[in-house]
CSV table of C-alpha atoms and ligand atoms in Angstrom, one decimal:
chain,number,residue,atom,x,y,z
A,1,UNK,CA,75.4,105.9,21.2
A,2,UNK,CA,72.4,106.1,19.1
A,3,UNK,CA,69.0,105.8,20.6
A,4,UNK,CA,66.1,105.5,18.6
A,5,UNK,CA,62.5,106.4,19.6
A,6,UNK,CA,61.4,103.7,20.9
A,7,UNK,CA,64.0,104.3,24.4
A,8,UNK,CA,63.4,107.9,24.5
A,9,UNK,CA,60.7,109.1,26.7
A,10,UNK,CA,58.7,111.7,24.5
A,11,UNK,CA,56.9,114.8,25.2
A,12,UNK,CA,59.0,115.5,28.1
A,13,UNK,CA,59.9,119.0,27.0
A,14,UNK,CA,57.7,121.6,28.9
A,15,UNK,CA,53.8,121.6,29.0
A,16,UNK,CA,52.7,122.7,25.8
A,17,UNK,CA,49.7,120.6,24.6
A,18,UNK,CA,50.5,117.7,26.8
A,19,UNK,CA,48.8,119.2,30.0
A,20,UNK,CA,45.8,120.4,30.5
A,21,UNK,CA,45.8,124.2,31.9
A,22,UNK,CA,49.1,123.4,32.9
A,23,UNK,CA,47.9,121.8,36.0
A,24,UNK,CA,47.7,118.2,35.3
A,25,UNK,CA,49.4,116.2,33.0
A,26,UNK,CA,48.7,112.5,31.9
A,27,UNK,CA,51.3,109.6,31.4
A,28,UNK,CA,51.1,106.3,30.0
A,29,UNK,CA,54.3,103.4,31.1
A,30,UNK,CA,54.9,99.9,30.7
A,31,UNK,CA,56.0,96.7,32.8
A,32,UNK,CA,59.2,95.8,32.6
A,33,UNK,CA,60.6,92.2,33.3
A,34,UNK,CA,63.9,91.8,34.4
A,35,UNK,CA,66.3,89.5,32.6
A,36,UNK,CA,68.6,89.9,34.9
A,37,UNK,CA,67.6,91.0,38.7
A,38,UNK,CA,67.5,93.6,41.1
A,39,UNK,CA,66.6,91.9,44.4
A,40,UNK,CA,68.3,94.2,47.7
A,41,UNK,CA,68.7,97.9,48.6
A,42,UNK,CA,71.9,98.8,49.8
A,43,UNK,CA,70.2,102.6,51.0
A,44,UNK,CA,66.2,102.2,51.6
A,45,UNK,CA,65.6,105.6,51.9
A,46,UNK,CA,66.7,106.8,48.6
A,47,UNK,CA,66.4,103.3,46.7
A,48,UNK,CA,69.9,102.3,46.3
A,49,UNK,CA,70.1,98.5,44.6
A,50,UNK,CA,72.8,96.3,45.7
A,51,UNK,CA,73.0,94.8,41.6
A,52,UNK,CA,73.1,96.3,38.1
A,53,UNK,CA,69.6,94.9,36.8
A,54,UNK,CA,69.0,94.5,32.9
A,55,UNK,CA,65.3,94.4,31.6
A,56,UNK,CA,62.7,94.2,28.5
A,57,UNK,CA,60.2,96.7,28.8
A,58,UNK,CA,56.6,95.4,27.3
A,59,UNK,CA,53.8,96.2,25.1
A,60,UNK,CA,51.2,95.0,27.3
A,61,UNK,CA,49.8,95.9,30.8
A,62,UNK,CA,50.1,99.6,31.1
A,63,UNK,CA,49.7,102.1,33.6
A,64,UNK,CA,47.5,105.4,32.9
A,65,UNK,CA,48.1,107.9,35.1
A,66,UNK,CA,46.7,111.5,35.8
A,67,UNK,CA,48.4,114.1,37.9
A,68,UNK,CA,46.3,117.5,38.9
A,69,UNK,CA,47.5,120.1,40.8
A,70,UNK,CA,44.7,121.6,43.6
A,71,UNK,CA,46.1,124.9,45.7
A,72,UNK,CA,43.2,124.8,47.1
A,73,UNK,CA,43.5,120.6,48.8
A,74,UNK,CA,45.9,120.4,52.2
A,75,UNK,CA,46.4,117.1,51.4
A,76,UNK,CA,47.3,114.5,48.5
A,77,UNK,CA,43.9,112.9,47.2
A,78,UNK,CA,45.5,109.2,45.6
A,79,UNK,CA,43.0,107.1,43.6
A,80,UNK,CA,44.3,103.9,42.4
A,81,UNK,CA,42.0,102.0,40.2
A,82,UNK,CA,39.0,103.9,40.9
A,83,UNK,CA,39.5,103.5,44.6
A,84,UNK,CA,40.8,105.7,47.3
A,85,UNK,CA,44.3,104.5,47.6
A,86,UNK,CA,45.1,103.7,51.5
A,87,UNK,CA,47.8,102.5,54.1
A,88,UNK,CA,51.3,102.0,52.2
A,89,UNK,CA,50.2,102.6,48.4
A,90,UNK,CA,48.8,105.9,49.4
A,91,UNK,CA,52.0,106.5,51.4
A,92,UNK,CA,54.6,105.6,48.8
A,93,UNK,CA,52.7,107.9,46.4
A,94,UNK,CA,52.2,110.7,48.7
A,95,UNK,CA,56.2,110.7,49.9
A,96,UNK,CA,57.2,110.5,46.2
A,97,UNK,CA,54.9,113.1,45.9
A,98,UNK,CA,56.8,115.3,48.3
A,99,UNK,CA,60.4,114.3,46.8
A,100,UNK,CA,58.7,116.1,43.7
A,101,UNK,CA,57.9,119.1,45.1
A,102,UNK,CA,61.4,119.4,46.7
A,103,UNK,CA,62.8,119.0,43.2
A,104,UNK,CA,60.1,121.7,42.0
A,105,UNK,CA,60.8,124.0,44.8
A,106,UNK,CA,56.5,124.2,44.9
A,107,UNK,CA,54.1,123.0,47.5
A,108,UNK,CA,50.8,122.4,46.0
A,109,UNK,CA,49.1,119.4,46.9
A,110,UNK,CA,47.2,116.8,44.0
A,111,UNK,CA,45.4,114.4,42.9
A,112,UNK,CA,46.6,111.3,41.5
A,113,UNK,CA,44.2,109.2,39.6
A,114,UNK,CA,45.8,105.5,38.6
A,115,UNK,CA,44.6,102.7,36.6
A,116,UNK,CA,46.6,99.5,36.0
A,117,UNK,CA,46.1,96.9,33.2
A,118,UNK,CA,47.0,94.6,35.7
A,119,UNK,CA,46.5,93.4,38.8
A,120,UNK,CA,48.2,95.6,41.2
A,121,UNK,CA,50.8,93.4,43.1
A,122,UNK,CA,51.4,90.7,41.7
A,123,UNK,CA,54.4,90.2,40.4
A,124,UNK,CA,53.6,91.6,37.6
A,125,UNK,CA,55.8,94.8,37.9
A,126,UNK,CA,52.4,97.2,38.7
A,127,UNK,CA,55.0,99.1,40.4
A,128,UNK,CA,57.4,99.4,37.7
A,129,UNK,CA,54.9,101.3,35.1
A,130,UNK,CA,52.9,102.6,38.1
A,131,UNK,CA,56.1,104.9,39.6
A,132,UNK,CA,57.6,105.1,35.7
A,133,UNK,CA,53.9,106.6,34.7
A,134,UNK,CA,53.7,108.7,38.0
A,135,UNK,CA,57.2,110.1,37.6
A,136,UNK,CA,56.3,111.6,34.0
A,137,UNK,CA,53.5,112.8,34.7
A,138,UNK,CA,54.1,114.7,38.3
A,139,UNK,CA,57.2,115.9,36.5
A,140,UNK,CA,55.4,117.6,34.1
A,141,UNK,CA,52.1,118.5,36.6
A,142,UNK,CA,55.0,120.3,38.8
A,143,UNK,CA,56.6,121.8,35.5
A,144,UNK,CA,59.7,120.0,36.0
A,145,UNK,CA,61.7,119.5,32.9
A,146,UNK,CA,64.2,116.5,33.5
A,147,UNK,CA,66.1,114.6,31.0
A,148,UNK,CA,65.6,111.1,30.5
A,149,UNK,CA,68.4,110.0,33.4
A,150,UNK,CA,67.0,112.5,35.8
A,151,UNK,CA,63.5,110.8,35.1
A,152,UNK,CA,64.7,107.6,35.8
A,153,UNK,CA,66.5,108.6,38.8
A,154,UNK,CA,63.2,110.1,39.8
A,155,UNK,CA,61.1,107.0,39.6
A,156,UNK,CA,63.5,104.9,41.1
A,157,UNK,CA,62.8,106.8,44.0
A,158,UNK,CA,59.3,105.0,44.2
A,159,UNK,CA,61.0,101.5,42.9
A,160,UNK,CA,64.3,100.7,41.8
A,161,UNK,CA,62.1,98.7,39.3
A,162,UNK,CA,60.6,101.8,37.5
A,163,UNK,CA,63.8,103.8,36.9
A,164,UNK,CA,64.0,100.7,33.8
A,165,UNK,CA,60.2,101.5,32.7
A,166,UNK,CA,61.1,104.7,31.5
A,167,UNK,CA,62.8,103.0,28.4
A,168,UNK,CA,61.5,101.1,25.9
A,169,UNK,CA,63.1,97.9,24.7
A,170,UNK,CA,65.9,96.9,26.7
A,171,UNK,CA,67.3,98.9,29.7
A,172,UNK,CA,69.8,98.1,32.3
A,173,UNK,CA,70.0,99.6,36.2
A,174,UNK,CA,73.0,101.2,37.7
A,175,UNK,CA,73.5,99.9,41.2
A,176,UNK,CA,75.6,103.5,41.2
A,177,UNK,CA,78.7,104.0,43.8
A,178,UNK,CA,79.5,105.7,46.9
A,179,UNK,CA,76.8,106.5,49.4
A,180,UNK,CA,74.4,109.5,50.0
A,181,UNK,CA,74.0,111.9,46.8
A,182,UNK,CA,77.2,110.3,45.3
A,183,UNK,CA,75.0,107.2,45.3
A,184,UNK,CA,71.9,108.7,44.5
A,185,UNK,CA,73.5,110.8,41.1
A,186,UNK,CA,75.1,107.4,40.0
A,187,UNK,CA,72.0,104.9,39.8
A,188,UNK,CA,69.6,105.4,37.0
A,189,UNK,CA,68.9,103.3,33.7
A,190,UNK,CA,69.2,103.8,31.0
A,191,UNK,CA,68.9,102.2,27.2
A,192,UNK,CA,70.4,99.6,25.5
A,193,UNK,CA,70.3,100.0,22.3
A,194,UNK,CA,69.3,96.5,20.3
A,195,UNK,CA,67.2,97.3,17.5
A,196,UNK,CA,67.2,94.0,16.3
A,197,UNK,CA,66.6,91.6,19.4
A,198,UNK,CA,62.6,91.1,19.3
A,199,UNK,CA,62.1,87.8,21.2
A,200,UNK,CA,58.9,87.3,22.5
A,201,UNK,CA,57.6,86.9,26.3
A,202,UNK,CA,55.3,84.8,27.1
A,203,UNK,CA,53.6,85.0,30.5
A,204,UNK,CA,52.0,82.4,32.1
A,205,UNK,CA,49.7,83.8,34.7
A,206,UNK,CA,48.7,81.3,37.7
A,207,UNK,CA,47.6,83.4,39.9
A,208,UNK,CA,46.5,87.2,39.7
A,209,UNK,CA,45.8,87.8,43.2
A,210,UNK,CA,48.3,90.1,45.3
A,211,UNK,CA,51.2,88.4,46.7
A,212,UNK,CA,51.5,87.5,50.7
A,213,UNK,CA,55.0,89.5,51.4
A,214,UNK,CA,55.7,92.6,49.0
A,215,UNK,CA,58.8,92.3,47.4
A,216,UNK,CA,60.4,95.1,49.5
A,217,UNK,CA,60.0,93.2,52.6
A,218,UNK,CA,61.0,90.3,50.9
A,219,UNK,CA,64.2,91.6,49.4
A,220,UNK,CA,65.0,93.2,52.8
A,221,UNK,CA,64.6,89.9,55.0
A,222,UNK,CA,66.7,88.6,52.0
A,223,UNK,CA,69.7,91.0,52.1
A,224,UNK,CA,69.5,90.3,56.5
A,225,UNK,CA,69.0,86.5,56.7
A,226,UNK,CA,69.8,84.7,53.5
A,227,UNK,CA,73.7,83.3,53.7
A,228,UNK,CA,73.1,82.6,49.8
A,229,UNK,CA,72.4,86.5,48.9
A,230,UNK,CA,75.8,87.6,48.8
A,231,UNK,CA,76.9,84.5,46.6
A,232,UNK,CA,73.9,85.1,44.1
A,233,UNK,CA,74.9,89.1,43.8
A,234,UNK,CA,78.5,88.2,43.1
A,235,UNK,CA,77.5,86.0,40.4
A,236,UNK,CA,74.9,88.1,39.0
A,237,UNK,CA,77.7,90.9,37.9
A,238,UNK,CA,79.0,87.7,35.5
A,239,UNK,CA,75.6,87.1,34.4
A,240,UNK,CA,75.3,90.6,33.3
A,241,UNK,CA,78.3,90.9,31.5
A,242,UNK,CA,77.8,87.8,29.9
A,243,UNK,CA,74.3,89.2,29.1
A,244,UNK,CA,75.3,92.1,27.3
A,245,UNK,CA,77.6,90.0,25.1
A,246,UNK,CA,74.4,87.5,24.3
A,247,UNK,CA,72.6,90.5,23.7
A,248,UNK,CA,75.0,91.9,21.2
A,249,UNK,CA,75.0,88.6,19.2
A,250,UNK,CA,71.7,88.3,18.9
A,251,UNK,CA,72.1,85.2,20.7
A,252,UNK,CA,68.2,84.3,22.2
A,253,UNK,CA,69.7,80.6,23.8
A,254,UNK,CA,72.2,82.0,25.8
A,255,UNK,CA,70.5,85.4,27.0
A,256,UNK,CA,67.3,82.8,27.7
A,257,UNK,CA,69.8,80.5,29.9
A,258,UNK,CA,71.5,83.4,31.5
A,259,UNK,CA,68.0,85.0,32.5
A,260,UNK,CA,66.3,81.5,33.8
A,261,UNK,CA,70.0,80.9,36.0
A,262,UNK,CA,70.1,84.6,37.3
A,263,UNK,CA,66.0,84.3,38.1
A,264,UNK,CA,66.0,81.0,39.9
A,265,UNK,CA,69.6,82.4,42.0
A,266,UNK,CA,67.2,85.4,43.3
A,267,UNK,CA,64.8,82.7,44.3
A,268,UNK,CA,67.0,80.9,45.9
A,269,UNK,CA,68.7,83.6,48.1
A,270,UNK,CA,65.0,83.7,49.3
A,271,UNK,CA,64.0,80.2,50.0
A,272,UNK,CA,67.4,80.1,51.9
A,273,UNK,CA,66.0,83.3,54.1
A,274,UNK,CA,65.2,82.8,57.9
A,275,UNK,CA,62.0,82.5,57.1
A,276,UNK,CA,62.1,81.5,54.1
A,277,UNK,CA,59.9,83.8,51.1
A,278,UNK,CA,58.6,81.6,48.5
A,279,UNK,CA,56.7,82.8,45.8
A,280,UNK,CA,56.5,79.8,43.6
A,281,UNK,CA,53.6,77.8,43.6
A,282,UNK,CA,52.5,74.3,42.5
A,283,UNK,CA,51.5,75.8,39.1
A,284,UNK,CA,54.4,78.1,39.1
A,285,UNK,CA,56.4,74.3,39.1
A,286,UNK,CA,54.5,72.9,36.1
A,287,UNK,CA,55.1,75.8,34.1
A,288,UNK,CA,58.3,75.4,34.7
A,289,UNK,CA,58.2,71.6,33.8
A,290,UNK,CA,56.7,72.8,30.9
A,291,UNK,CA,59.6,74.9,29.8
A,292,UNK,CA,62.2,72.2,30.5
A,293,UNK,CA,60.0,70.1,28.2
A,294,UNK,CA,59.6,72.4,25.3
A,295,UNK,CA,63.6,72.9,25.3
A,296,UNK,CA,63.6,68.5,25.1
A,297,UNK,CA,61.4,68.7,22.1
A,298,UNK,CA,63.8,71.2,20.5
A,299,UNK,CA,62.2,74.8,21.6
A,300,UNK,CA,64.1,77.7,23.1
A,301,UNK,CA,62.4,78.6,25.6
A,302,UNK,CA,63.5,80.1,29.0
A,303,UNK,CA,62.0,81.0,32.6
A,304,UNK,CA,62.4,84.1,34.2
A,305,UNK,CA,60.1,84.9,37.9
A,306,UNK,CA,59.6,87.7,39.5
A,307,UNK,CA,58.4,88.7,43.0
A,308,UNK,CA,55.2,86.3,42.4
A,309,UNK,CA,53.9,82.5,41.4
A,310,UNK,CA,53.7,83.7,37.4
A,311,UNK,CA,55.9,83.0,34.8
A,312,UNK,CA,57.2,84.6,32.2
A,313,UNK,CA,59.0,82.6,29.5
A,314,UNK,CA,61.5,84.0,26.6
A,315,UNK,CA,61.3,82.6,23.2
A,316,UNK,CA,61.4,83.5,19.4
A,317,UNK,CA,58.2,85.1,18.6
A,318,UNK,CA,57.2,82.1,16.0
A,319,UNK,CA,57.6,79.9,18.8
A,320,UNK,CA,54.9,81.8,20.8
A,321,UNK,CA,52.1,79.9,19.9
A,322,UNK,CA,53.2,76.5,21.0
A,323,UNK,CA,54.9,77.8,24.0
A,324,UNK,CA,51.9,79.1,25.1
A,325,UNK,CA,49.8,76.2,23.9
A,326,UNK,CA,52.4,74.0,26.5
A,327,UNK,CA,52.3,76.2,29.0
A,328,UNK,CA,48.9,76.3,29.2
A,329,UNK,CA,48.5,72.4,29.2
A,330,UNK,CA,51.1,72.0,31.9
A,331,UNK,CA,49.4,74.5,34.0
A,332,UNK,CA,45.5,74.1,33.3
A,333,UNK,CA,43.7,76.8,34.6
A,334,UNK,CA,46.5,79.8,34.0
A,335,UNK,CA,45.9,82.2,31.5
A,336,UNK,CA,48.1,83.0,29.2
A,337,UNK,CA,49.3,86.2,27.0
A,338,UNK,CA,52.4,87.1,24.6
A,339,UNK,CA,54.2,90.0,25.5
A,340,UNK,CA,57.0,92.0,22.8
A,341,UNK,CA,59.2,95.0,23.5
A,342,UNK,CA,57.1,97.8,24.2
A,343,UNK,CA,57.7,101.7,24.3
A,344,UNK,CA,59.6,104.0,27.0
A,345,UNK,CA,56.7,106.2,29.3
A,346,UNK,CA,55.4,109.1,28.4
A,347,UNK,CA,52.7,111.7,28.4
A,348,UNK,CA,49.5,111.4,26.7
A,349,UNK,CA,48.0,114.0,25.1
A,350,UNK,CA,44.5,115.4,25.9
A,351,UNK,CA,42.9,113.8,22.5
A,352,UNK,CA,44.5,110.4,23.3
A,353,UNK,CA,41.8,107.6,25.0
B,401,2P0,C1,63.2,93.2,39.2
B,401,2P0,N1,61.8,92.8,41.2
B,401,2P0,O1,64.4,93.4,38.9
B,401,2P0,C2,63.0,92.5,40.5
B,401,2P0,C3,63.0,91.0,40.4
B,401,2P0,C4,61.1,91.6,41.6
B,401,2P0,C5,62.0,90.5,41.3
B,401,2P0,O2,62.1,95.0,41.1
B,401,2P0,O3,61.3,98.1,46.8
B,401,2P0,O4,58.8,97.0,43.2
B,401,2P0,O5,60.0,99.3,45.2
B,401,2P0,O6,62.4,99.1,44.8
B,401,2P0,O7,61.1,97.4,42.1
B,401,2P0,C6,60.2,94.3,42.3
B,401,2P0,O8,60.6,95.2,43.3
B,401,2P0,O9,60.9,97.1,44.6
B,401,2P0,C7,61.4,94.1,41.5
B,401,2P0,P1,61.2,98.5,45.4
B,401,2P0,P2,60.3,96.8,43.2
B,401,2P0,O10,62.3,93.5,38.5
């Protein structure tokens, strides 16, 4: 398989001029959005999907993140977005930082200093370039030198979501097999190689506020109540093969139609969840009206959701404009913003803003 830059995480080779002091290193990631889904852990303590997942990493909406070592600190000091980070973000980070200390074999606490591009929580996949972004740059702070698969295993320790971020351009998610460390060694992402596929993403944002149930408690009430989930995962292991062969064509139509059926399955498996979990909204509705009429008038254009009220549509990038221009009259009031393929994570050098 050939892999060209843009997939391989770089600078992940020892410390040299991408720390500073060899204490702290630096990492910049990117969202990813999911073409088709990973919704349900089959193993919640070590992040074991239930689904292969298949994604577009983007240019926009990334995470900076700043990993220092203290020997001095007895505990973890986690800033996210210039404020102390509390309750549950400040656990995740701290227990992810512990799983990277056991893979270091060192116990020095640190300081984490985050900063999003977007609005944390949202269904916006913060989470995705947040763990990507921390998993490169811990890695490095702890002088860990993994290759790309161990990285992604790494981050999907923090969200099944990130282990995709680590790439650029298109990545799928191994569900893996087995259970315990069988399962653990066999889930990781990795690249897809299409060179050539540069569609466009446009995402409709109607509401930037953080969502009422996280996706993890969503996806877990899911997986235990929804009589539709197990139906949805079934079919989503045709929709990924069927995917992959879109993909290889170059064929935007059909990967847009397999990504809009495989989103609005997840969805379902959650309205039919005891209680239900919606995430769509009103707006979220008309944006999808809006899509439905572009494709009347002749546009390809195709939904995909996430674990939140936005959407984000697929289309050729010289249909962009107009796709956002309908978007935005169907949903007055949402902002709007066109996404590409973007790069895998990596560090940042000192010199770098
Ligand atoms: C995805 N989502 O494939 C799916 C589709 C949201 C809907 O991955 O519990 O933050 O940390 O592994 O990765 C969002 O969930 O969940 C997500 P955890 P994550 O992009």
């Amino acid at each position: 398989m050939t892999i060209d830059h843009e997939m391989v995480p770089t600078g992940l080779t020892g410390l040299t001029g991408s720390t500073d002091s060899g204490h702290g290193a630096t990492a910049v990631a990117h969202p990813n959005i999911a073409l088709i889904k990973y919704w349900g852990k089959r193993d919640e303590r070590l992040i074991i999907p239930y689904v292969d997942s298949l994604s577009m990493t983007l240019d926009v909406f990334p995470t900076h993140t700043t990993v220092r070592l203290d020997p001095e600190a007895r505990t973890d000091d986690v800033v996210l977005d210039g404020r102390p980070a509390e309750g549950e973000p400040r656990r995740r980070v701290v227990l992810f930082l512990d799983l990277v200390r056991e893979w270091a074999g060192r116990d020095e606490r640190a300081a984490v200093d985050t900063r999003n591009a977007v609005p944390t929580g949202a269904g916006l996949a913060s989470s995705a370039s947040g763990f990507a972004a921390l998993a490169v740059a811990a890695s490095a702070a702890y002088g860990l030198d993994l290759d790309p698969t161990a990285l992604s295993r790494l981050a999907r320790r923090g969200s099944a979501s990130a282990s995709r971020s680590i790439f650029g351009g298109f990545a799928v998610c191994h569900a893996g097999r087995g259970v315990g460390e069988a399962a653990d060694l066999s889930s990781f992402a990795e690249p897809v190689p299409l060179p050539d596929f540069d569609p466009a993403l446009v995402v409709a944002l109607v509401n930037a506020g953080p969502k009422a149930v996280s996706s993890r408690a969503a996806m877990r009430r899911t997986v235990e109540t929804s009589p539709l989930y197990r139906a949805w995962a079934t079919s989503s292991k045709g929709d990924l093969t069927d995917v992959h062969a879109a993909l290889r064509r170059g064929d935007l139509e059909a990967v847009g139609e397999i990504a809009e059926r495989n989103a609005l399955g997840m969805h379902a498996t959650m309205l039919a969840a005891r209680p239900a979990v919606r995430y769509m909204s009103p707006a979220t509705v008309a944006v999808l009206d809006g899509v439905l009429q572009l494709r009347k008038d002749g546009v390809a254009a195709y939904a995909t959701m996430d674990a939140g009220p936005n959407v984000k549509v697929l289309c050729h990038p010289e249909a962009a404009p107009r796709v956002a221009e309908t978007l935005l009259a169907a949903a007055p009031g949402c902002s709007v913003l066109t996404a590409r393929r973007g790069p895998g994570a990596r560090l940042r050098s000192a010199d770098e803003q």
